mmCIF file of C-alpha atoms and ligand atoms in Angstrom:
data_model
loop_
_atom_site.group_PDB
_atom_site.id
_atom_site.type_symbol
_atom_site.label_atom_id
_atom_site.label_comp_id
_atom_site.label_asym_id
_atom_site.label_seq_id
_atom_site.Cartn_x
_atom_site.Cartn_y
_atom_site.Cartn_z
ATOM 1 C CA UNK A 1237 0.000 0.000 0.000
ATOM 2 C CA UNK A 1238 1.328 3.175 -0.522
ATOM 3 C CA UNK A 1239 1.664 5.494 2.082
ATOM 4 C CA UNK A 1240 -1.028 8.698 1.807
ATOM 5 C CA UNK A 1241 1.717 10.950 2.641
ATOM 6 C CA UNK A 1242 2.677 10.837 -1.074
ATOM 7 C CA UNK A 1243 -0.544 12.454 -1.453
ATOM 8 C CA UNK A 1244 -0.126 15.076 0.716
ATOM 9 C CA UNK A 1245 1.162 18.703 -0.010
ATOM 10 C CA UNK A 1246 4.874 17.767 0.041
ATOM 11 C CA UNK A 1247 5.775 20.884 2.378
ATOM 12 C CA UNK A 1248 4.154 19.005 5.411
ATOM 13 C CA UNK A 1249 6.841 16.774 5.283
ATOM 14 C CA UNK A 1250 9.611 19.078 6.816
ATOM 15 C CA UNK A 1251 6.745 20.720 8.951
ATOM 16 C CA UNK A 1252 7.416 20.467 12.694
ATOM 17 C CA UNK A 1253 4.509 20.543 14.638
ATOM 18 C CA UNK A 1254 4.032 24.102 17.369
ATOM 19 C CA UNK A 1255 5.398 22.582 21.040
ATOM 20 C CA UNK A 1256 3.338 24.653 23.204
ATOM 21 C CA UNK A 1257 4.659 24.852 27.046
ATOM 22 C CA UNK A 1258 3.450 21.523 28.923
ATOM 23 C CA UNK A 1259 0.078 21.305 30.083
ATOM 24 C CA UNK A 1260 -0.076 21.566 33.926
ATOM 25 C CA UNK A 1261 -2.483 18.489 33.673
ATOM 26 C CA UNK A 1262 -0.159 16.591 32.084
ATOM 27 C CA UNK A 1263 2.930 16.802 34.571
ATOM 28 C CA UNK A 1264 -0.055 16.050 37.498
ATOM 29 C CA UNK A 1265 -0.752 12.878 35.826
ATOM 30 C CA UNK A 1266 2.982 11.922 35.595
ATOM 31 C CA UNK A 1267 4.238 13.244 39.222
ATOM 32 C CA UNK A 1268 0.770 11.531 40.855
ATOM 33 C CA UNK A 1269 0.290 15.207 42.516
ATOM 34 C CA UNK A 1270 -2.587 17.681 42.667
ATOM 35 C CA UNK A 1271 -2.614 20.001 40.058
ATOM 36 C CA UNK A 1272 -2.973 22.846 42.141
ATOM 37 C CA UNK A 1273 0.731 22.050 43.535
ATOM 38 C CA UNK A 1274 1.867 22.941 40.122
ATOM 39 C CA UNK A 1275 3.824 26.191 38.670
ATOM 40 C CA UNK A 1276 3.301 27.030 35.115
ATOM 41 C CA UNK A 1277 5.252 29.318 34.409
ATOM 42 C CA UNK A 1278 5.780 28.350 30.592
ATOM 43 C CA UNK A 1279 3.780 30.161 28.333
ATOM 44 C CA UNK A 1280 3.926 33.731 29.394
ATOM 45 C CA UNK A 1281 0.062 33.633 30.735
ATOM 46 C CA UNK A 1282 -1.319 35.778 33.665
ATOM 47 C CA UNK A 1283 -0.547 35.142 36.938
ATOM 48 C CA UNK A 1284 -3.518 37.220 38.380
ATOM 49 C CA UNK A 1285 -5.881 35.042 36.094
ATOM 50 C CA UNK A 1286 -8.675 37.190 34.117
ATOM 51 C CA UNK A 1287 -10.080 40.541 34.960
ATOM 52 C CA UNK A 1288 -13.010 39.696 37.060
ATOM 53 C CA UNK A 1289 -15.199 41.854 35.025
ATOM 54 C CA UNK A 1290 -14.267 39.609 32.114
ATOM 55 C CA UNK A 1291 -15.611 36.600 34.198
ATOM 56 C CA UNK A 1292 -19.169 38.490 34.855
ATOM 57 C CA UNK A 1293 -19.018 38.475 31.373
ATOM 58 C CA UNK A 1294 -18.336 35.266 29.909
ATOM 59 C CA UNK A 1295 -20.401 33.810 32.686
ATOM 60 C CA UNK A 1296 -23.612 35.653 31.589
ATOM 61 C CA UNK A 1297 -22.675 35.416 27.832
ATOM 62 C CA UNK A 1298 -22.983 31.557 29.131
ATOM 63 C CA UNK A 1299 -26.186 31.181 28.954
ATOM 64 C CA UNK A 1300 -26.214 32.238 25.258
ATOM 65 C CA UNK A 1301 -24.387 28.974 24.287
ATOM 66 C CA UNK A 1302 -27.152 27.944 21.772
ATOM 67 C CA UNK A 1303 -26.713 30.532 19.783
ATOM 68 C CA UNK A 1304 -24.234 30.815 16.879
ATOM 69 C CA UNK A 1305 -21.664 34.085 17.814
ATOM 70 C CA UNK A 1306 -21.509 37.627 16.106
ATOM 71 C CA UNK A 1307 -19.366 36.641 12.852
ATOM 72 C CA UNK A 1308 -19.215 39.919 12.282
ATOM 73 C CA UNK A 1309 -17.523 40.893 15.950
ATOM 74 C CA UNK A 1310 -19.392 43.695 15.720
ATOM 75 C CA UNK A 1311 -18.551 45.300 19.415
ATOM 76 C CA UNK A 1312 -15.582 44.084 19.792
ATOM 77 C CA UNK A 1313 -14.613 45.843 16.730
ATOM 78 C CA UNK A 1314 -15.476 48.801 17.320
ATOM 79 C CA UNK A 1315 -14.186 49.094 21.032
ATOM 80 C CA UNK A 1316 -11.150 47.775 19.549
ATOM 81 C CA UNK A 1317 -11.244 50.711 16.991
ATOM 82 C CA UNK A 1318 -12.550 53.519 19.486
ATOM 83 C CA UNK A 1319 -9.591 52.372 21.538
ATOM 84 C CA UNK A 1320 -6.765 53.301 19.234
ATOM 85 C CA UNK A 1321 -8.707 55.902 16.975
ATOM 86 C CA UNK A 1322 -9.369 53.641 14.097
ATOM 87 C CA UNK A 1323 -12.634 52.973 12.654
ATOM 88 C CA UNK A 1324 -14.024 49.465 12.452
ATOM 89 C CA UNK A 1325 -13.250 48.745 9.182
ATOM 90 C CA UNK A 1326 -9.773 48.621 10.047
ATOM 91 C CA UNK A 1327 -10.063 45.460 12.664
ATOM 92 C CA UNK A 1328 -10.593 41.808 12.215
ATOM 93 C CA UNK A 1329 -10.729 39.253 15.489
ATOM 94 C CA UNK A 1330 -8.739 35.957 15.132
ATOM 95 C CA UNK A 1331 -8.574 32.676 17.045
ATOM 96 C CA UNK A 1332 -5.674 34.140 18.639
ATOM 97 C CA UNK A 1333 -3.890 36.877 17.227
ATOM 98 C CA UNK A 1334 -1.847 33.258 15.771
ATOM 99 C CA UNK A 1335 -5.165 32.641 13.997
ATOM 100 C CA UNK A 1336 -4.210 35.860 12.073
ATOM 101 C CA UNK A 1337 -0.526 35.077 11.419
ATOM 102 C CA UNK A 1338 -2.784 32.062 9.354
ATOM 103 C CA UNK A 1339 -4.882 34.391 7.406
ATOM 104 C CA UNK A 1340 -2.204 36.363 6.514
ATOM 105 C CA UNK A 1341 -0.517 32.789 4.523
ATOM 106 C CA UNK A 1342 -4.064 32.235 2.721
ATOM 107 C CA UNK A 1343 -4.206 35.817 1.756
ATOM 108 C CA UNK A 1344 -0.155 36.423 0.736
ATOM 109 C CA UNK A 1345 1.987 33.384 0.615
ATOM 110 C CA UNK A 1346 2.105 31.236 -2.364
ATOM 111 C CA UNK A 1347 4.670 28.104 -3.152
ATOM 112 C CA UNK A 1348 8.508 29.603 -3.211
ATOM 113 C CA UNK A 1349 7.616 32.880 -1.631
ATOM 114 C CA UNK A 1350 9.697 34.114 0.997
ATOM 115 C CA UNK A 1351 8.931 35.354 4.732
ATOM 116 C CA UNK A 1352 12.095 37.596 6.565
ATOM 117 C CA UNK A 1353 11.674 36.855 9.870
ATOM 118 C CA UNK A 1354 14.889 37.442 13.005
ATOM 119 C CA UNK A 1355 16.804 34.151 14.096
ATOM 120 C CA UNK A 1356 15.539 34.134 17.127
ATOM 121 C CA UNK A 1357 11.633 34.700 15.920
ATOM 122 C CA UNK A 1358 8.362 33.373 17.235
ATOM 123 C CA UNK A 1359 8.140 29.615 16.026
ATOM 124 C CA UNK A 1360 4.471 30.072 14.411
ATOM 125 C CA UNK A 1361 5.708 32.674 11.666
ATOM 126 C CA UNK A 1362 8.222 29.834 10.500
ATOM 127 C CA UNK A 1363 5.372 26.757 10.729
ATOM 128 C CA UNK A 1364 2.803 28.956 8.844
ATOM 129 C CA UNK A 1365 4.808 29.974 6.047
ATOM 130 C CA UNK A 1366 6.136 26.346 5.621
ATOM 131 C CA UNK A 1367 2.379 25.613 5.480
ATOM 132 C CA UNK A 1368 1.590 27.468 2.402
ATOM 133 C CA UNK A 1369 5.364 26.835 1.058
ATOM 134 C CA UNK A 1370 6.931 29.524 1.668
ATOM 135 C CA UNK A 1371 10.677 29.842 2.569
ATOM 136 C CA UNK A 1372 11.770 31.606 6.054
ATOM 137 C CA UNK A 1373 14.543 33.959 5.808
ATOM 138 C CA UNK A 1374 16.442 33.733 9.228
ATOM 139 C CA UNK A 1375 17.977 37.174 10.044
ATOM 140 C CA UNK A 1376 20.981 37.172 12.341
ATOM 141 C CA UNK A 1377 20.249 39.658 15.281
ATOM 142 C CA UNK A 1378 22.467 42.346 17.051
ATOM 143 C CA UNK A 1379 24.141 41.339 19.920
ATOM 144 C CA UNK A 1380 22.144 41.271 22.515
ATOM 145 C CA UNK A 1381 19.434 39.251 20.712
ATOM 146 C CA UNK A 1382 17.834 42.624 19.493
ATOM 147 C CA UNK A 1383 16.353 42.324 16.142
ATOM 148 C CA UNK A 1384 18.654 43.662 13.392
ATOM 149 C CA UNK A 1385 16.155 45.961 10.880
ATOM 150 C CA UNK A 1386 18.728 47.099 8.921
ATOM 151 C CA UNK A 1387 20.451 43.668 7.995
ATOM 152 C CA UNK A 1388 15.831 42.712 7.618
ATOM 153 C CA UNK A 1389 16.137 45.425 4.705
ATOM 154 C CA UNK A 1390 19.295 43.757 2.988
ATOM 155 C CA UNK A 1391 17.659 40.604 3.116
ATOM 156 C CA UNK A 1392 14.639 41.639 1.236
ATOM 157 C CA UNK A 1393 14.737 39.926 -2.134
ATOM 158 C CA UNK A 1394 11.870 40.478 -5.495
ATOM 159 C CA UNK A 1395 10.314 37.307 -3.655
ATOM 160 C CA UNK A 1396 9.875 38.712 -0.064
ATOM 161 C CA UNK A 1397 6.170 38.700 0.946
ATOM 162 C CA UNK A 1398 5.902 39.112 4.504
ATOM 163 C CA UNK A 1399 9.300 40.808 7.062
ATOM 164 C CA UNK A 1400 8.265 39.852 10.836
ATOM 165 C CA UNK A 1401 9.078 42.328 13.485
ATOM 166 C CA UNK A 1402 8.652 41.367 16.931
ATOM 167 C CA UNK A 1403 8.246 43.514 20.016
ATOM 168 C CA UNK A 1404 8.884 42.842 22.602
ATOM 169 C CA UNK A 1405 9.838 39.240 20.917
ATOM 170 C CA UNK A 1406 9.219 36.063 22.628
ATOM 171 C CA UNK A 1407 11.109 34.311 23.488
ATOM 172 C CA UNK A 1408 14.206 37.042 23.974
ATOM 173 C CA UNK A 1409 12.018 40.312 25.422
ATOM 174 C CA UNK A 1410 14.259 42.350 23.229
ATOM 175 C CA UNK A 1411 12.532 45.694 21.642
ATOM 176 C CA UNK A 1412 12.867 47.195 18.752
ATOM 177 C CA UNK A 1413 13.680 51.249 18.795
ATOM 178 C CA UNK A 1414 11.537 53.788 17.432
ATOM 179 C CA UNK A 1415 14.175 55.102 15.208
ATOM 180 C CA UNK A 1416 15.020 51.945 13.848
ATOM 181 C CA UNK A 1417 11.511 50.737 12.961
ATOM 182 C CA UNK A 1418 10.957 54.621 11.749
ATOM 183 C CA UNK A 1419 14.273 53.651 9.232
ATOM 184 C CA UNK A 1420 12.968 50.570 8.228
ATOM 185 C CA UNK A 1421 9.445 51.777 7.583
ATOM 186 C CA UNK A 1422 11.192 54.563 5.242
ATOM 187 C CA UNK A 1423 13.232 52.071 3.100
ATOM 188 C CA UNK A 1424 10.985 48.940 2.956
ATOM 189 C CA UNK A 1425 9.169 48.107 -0.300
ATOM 190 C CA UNK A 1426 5.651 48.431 -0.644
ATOM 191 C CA UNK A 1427 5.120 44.966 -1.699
ATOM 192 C CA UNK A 1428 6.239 43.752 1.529
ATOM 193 C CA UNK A 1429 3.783 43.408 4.076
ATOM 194 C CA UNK A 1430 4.739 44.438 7.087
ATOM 195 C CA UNK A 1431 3.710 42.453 10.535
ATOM 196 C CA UNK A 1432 4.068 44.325 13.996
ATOM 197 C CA UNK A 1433 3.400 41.445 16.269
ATOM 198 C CA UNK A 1434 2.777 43.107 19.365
ATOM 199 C CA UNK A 1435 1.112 40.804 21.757
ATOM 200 C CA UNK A 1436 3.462 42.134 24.676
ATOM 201 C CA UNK A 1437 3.070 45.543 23.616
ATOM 202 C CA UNK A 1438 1.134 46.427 26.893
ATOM 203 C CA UNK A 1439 4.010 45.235 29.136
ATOM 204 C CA UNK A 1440 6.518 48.251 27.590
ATOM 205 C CA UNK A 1441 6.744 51.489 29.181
ATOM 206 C CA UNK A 1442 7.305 53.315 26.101
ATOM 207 C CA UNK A 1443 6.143 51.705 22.851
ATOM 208 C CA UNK A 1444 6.741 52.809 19.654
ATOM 209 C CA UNK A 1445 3.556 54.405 17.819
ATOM 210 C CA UNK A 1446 3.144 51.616 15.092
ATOM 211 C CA UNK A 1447 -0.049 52.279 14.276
ATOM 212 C CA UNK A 1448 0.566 55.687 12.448
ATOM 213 C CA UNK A 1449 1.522 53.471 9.805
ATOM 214 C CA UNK A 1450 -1.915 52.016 9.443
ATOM 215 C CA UNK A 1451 -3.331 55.244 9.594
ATOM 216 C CA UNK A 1452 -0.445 55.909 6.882
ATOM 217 C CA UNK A 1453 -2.152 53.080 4.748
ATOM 218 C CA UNK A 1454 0.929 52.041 5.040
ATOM 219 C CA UNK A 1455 1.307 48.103 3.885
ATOM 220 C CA UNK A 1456 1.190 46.881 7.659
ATOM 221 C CA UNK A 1457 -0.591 45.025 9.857
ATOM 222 C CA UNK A 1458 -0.255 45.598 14.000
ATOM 223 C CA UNK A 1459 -1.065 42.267 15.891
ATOM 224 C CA UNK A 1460 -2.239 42.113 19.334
ATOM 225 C CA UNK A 1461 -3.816 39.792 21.760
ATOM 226 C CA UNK A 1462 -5.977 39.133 24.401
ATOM 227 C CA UNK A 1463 -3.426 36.489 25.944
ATOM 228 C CA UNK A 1464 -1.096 37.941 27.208
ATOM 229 C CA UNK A 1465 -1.720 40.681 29.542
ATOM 230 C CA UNK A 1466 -5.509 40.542 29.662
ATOM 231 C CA UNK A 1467 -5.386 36.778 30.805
ATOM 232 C CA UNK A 1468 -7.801 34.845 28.386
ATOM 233 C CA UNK A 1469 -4.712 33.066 26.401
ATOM 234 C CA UNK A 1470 -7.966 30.213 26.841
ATOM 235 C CA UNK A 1471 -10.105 32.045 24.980
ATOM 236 C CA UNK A 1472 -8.641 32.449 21.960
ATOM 237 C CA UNK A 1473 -8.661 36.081 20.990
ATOM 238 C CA UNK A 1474 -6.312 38.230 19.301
ATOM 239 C CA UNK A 1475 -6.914 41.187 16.329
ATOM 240 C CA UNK A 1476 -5.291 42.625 13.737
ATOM 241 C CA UNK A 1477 -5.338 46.532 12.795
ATOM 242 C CA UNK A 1478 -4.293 47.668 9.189
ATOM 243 C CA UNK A 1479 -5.770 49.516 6.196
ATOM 244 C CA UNK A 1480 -9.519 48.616 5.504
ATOM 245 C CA UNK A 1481 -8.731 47.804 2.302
ATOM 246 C CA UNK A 1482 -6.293 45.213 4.212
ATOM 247 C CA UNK A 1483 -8.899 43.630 6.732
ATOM 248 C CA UNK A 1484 -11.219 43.499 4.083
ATOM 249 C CA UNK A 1485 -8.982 40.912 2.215
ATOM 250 C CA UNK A 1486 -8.067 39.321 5.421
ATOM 251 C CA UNK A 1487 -11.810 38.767 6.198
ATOM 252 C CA UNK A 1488 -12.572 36.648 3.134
ATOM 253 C CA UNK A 1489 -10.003 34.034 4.440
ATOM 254 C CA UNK A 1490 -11.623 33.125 7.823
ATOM 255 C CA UNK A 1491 -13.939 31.315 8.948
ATOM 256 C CA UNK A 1492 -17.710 32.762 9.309
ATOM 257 C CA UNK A 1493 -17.567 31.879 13.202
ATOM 258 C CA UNK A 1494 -14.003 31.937 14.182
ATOM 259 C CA UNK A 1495 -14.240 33.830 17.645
ATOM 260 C CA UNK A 1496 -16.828 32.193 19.894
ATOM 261 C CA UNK A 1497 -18.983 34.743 21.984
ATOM 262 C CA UNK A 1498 -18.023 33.830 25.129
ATOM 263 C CA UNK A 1499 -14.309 35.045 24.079
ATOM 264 C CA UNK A 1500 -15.849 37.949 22.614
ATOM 265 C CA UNK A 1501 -18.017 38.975 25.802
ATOM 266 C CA UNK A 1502 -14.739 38.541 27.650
ATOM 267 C CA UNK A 1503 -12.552 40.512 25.590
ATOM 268 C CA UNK A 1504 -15.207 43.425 25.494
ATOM 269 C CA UNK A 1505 -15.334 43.560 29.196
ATOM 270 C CA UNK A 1506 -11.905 43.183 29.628
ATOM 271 C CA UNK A 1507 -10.689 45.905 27.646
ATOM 272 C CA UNK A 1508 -12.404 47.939 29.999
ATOM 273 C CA UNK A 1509 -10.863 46.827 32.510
ATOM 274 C CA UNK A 1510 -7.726 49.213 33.027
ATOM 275 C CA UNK A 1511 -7.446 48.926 36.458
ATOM 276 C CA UNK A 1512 -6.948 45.272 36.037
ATOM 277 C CA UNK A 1513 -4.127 45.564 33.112
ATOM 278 C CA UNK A 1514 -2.381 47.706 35.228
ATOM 279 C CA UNK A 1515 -2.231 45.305 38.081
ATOM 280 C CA UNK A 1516 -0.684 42.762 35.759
ATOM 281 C CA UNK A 1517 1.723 45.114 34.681
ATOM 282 C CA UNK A 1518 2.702 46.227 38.327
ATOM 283 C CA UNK A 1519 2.936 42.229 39.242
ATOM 284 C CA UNK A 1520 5.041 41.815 36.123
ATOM 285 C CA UNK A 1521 7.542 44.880 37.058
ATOM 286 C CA UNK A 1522 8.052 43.998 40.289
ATOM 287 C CA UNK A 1523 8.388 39.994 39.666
ATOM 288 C CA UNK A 1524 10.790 40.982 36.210
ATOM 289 C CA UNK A 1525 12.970 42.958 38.825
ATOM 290 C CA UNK A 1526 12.988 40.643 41.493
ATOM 291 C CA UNK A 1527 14.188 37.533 39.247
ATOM 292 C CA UNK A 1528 16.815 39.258 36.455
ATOM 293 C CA UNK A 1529 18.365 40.206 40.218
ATOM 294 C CA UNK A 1530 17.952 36.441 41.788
ATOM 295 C CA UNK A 1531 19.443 35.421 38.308
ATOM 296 C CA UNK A 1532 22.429 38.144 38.353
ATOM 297 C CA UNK A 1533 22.723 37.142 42.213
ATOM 298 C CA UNK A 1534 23.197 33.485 40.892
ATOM 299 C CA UNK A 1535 25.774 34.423 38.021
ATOM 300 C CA UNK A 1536 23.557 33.673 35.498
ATOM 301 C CA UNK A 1537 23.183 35.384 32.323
ATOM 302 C CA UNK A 1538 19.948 36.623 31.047
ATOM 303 C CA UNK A 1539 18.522 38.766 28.383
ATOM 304 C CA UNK A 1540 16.996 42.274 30.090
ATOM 305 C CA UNK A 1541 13.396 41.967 29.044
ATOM 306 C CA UNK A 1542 10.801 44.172 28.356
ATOM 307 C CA UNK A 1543 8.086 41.578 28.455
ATOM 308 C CA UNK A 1544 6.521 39.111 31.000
ATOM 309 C CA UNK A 1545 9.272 36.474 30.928
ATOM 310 C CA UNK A 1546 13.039 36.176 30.383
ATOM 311 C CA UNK A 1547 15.486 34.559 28.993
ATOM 312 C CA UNK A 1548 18.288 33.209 30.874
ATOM 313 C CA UNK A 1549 21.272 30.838 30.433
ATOM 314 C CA UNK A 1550 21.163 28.006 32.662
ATOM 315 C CA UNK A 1551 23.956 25.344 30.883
ATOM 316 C CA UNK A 1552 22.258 22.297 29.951
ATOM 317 C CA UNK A 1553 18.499 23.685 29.558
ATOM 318 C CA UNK A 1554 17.088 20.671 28.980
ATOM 319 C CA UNK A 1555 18.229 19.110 31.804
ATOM 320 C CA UNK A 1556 17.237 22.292 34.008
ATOM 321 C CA UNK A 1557 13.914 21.834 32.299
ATOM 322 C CA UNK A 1558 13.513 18.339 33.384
ATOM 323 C CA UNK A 1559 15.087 19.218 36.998
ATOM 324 C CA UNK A 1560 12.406 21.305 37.557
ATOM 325 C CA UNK A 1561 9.687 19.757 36.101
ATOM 326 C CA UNK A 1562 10.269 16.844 39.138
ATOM 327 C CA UNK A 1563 10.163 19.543 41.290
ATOM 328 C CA UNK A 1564 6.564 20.655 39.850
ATOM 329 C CA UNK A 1565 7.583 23.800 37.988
ATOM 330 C CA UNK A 1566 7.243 23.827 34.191
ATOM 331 C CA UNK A 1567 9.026 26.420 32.441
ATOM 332 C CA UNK A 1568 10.213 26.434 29.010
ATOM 333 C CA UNK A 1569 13.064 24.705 27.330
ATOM 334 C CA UNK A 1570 14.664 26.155 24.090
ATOM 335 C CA UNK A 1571 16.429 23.630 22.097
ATOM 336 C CA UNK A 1572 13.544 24.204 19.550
ATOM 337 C CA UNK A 1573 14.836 28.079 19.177
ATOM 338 C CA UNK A 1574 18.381 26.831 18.888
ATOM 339 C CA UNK A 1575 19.252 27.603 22.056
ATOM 340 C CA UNK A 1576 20.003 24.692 24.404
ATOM 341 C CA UNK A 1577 21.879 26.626 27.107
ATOM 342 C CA UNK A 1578 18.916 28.709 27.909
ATOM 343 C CA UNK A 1579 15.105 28.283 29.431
ATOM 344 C CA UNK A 1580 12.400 30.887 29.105
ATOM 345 C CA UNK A 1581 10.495 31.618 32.523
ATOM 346 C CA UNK A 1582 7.358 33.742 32.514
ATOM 347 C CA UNK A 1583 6.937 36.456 35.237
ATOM 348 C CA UNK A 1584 4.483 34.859 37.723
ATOM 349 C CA UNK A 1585 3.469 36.430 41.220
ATOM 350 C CA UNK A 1586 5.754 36.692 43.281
ATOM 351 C CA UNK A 1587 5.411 33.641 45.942
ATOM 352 C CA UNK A 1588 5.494 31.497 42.366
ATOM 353 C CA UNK A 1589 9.008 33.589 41.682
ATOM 354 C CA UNK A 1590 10.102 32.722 44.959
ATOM 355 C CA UNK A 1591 9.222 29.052 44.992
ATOM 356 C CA UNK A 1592 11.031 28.839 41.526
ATOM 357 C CA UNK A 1593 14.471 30.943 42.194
ATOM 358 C CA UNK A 1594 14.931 28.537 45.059
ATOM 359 C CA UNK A 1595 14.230 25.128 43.353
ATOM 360 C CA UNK A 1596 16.457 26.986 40.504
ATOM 361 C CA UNK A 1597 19.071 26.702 42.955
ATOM 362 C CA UNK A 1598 18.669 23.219 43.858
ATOM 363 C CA UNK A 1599 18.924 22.054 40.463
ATOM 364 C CA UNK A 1600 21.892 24.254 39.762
ATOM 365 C CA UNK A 1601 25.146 22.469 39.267
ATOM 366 C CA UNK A 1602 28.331 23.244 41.918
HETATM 367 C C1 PLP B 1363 1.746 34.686 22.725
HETATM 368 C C2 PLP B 1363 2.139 35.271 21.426
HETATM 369 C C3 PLP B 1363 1.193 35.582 20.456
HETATM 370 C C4 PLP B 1363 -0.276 35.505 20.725
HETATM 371 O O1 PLP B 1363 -0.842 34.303 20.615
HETATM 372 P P1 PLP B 1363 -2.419 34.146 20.684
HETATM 373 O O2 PLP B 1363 -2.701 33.322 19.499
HETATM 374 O O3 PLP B 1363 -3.048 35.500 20.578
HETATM 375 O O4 PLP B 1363 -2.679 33.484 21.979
HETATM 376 C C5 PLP B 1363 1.598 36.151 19.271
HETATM 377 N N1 PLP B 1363 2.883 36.405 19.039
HETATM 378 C C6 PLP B 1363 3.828 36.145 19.949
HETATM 379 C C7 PLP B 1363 5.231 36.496 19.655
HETATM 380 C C8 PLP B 1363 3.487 35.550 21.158
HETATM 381 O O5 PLP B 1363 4.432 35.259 22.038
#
């Protein structure tokens, strides 16, 4: 019989599926412990949980199960929009703001096109363009792992698509500066769509204004989340702002229903919610601080980050990894990024930061 791989789009072949931080349900089952005796502090969620107006929310937006969502994410939208002075045209809701990363490949990418992207990039830009065969152009960063936007430019061929730029990017928490995204912006092509994937934008004290360039009509898109910083990575619910001309394209590729309601009703009310965002970001600060010192206490180097989790060189990561996992604390290993010597550790609150700096320490060697 032959195998019904030969039937399948040859670029799945070299396609390596998305490892997503382990499941705290998973390392409960294999330690024989409660899952509450667990740290997760893998995949850069919220500590604090979701805003508790959120919860209200969903919980009442419950109740409305039997009915199919708003397709059109109508209020959503147009929070989204009053938000950051756009108009509703210019917003479209994914499943995730990785959801979007996918519409962009259905809209853009075809066979032998190419997608600039940094070395150290976010491992979903790489595993959607291989899904619509495209080729990822690594770019070497600046030392320090910051993104390197002028050696992005030089690496722009006739066949580049799509450039990347990440920041903060996970999984460094390097920015990018104003004045070198404000270069970049004035030397790119136009045919080269260009993706701000911000979904730790909220974490940075002083962002760069990317969004002039979609009020430019600039060929950009500015990704965000509801993940990260608002808490409801579980519900699936990211957006995308750029031209209307843009979302209008990017609309006919999804699916009619692709953000339940619940997420919606949750995302609405937890926009809102300031006071709650800046509680996360106070938690963050002070737990960021606290562990780049534990880690510079410890002699270990790290990468400053601007973001809810860091980057720091532990020796052998995977065997850190699987050190701590025994002792019930998952973070991340990066042998996948190409960089075995290091894990990634989300911020968490602090009496999580505390519990992991010391089993750190246990599992140190000397
Ligand atoms: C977490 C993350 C996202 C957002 O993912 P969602 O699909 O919105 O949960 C996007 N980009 C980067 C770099 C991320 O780390």
């Amino acid at each position: 019989m032959t195998s019904v791989w030969n039937l399948a789009n040859p670029q799945l072949r070299e396609l390596i599926s998305y490892e997503p931080g382990k499941p705290i349900e998973d390392l409960a089952r294999e330690l024989g412990i409660a899952p509450g005796d667990i740290i997760k502090l893998a995949s850069n969620e919220n500590p604090l949980g979701p805003s508790p107006k959120a919860l209200a929310a969903m919980r009442t937006m419950l109740d409305r199960a039997n009915f199919y969502p708003d397709g059109g994410g109508y209020y959503l939208r147009e929070a989204i929009a009053e938000r950051f002075g756009l108009r509703r045209e210019n917003v479209i809701l994914g499943n995730g703001s990785n959801e979007i990363i996918e519409f962009l490949g259905h809209a853009f990418l075809r066979p032998g096109d190419e997608v600039v992207t940094s070395e150290h990039a976010f491992a979903v830009y790489y595993l959607m363009a291989q899904l619509f065969g495209a080729r990822t152009v690594e770019v070497p960063e600046q030392p320090g792992f910051i993104q390197d936007l002028e050696a992005t430019l030089q690496a722009i061929t006739p066949k580049t698509r799509q450039v990347y730029i990440t920041s903060p990017n996970n999984p460094t928490g390097t920015v990018v500066s104003a004045e070198a995204i404000a270069q970049f912006m004035a030397q790119v092509p136009e045919s080269v769509t260009v993706v701000f994937d911000e979904a730790y934008h909220e974490f940075v004290d002083d962002p760069p204004d990317t969004l002039r360039y979609v009020r430019e009509g600039r060929n950009v898109i500015v990704l965000r989340t509801f993940s990260k910083i608002q808490g409801l990575a579980n519900l699936r619910v990211g957006y995308g702002m750029a031209s209307a001309e843009m979302i209008e394209i990017l609309q006919k590729t999804r699916q009619p229903f692709n953000v339940n309601g619940i997420a919606q009703a949750g995302a609405l009310a937890g926009l809102a919610d300031e006071e709650h965002q800046r509680r996360t970001k106070a938690v963050t600060d002070e737990g960021r601080a606290y562990l780049q010192a534990e880690f510079a206490r410890l002699e270990l180097e790290y990468v400053p980050s601007h973001a809810n989790f860091i980057l720091v060189r532990v020796g052998d990561g995977k065997a850190i990894f699987e050190s701590l996992l025994r002792r019930g604390i998952i973070v991340r290993g990066m042998n996948s990024y190409k960089l075995p010597e290091w894990v990634r550790v989300s911020v968490g609150t602090m009496d999580e930061n505390r519990r992991f700096v010391a089993a750190l320490e246990e599992v140190l060697p000397g």
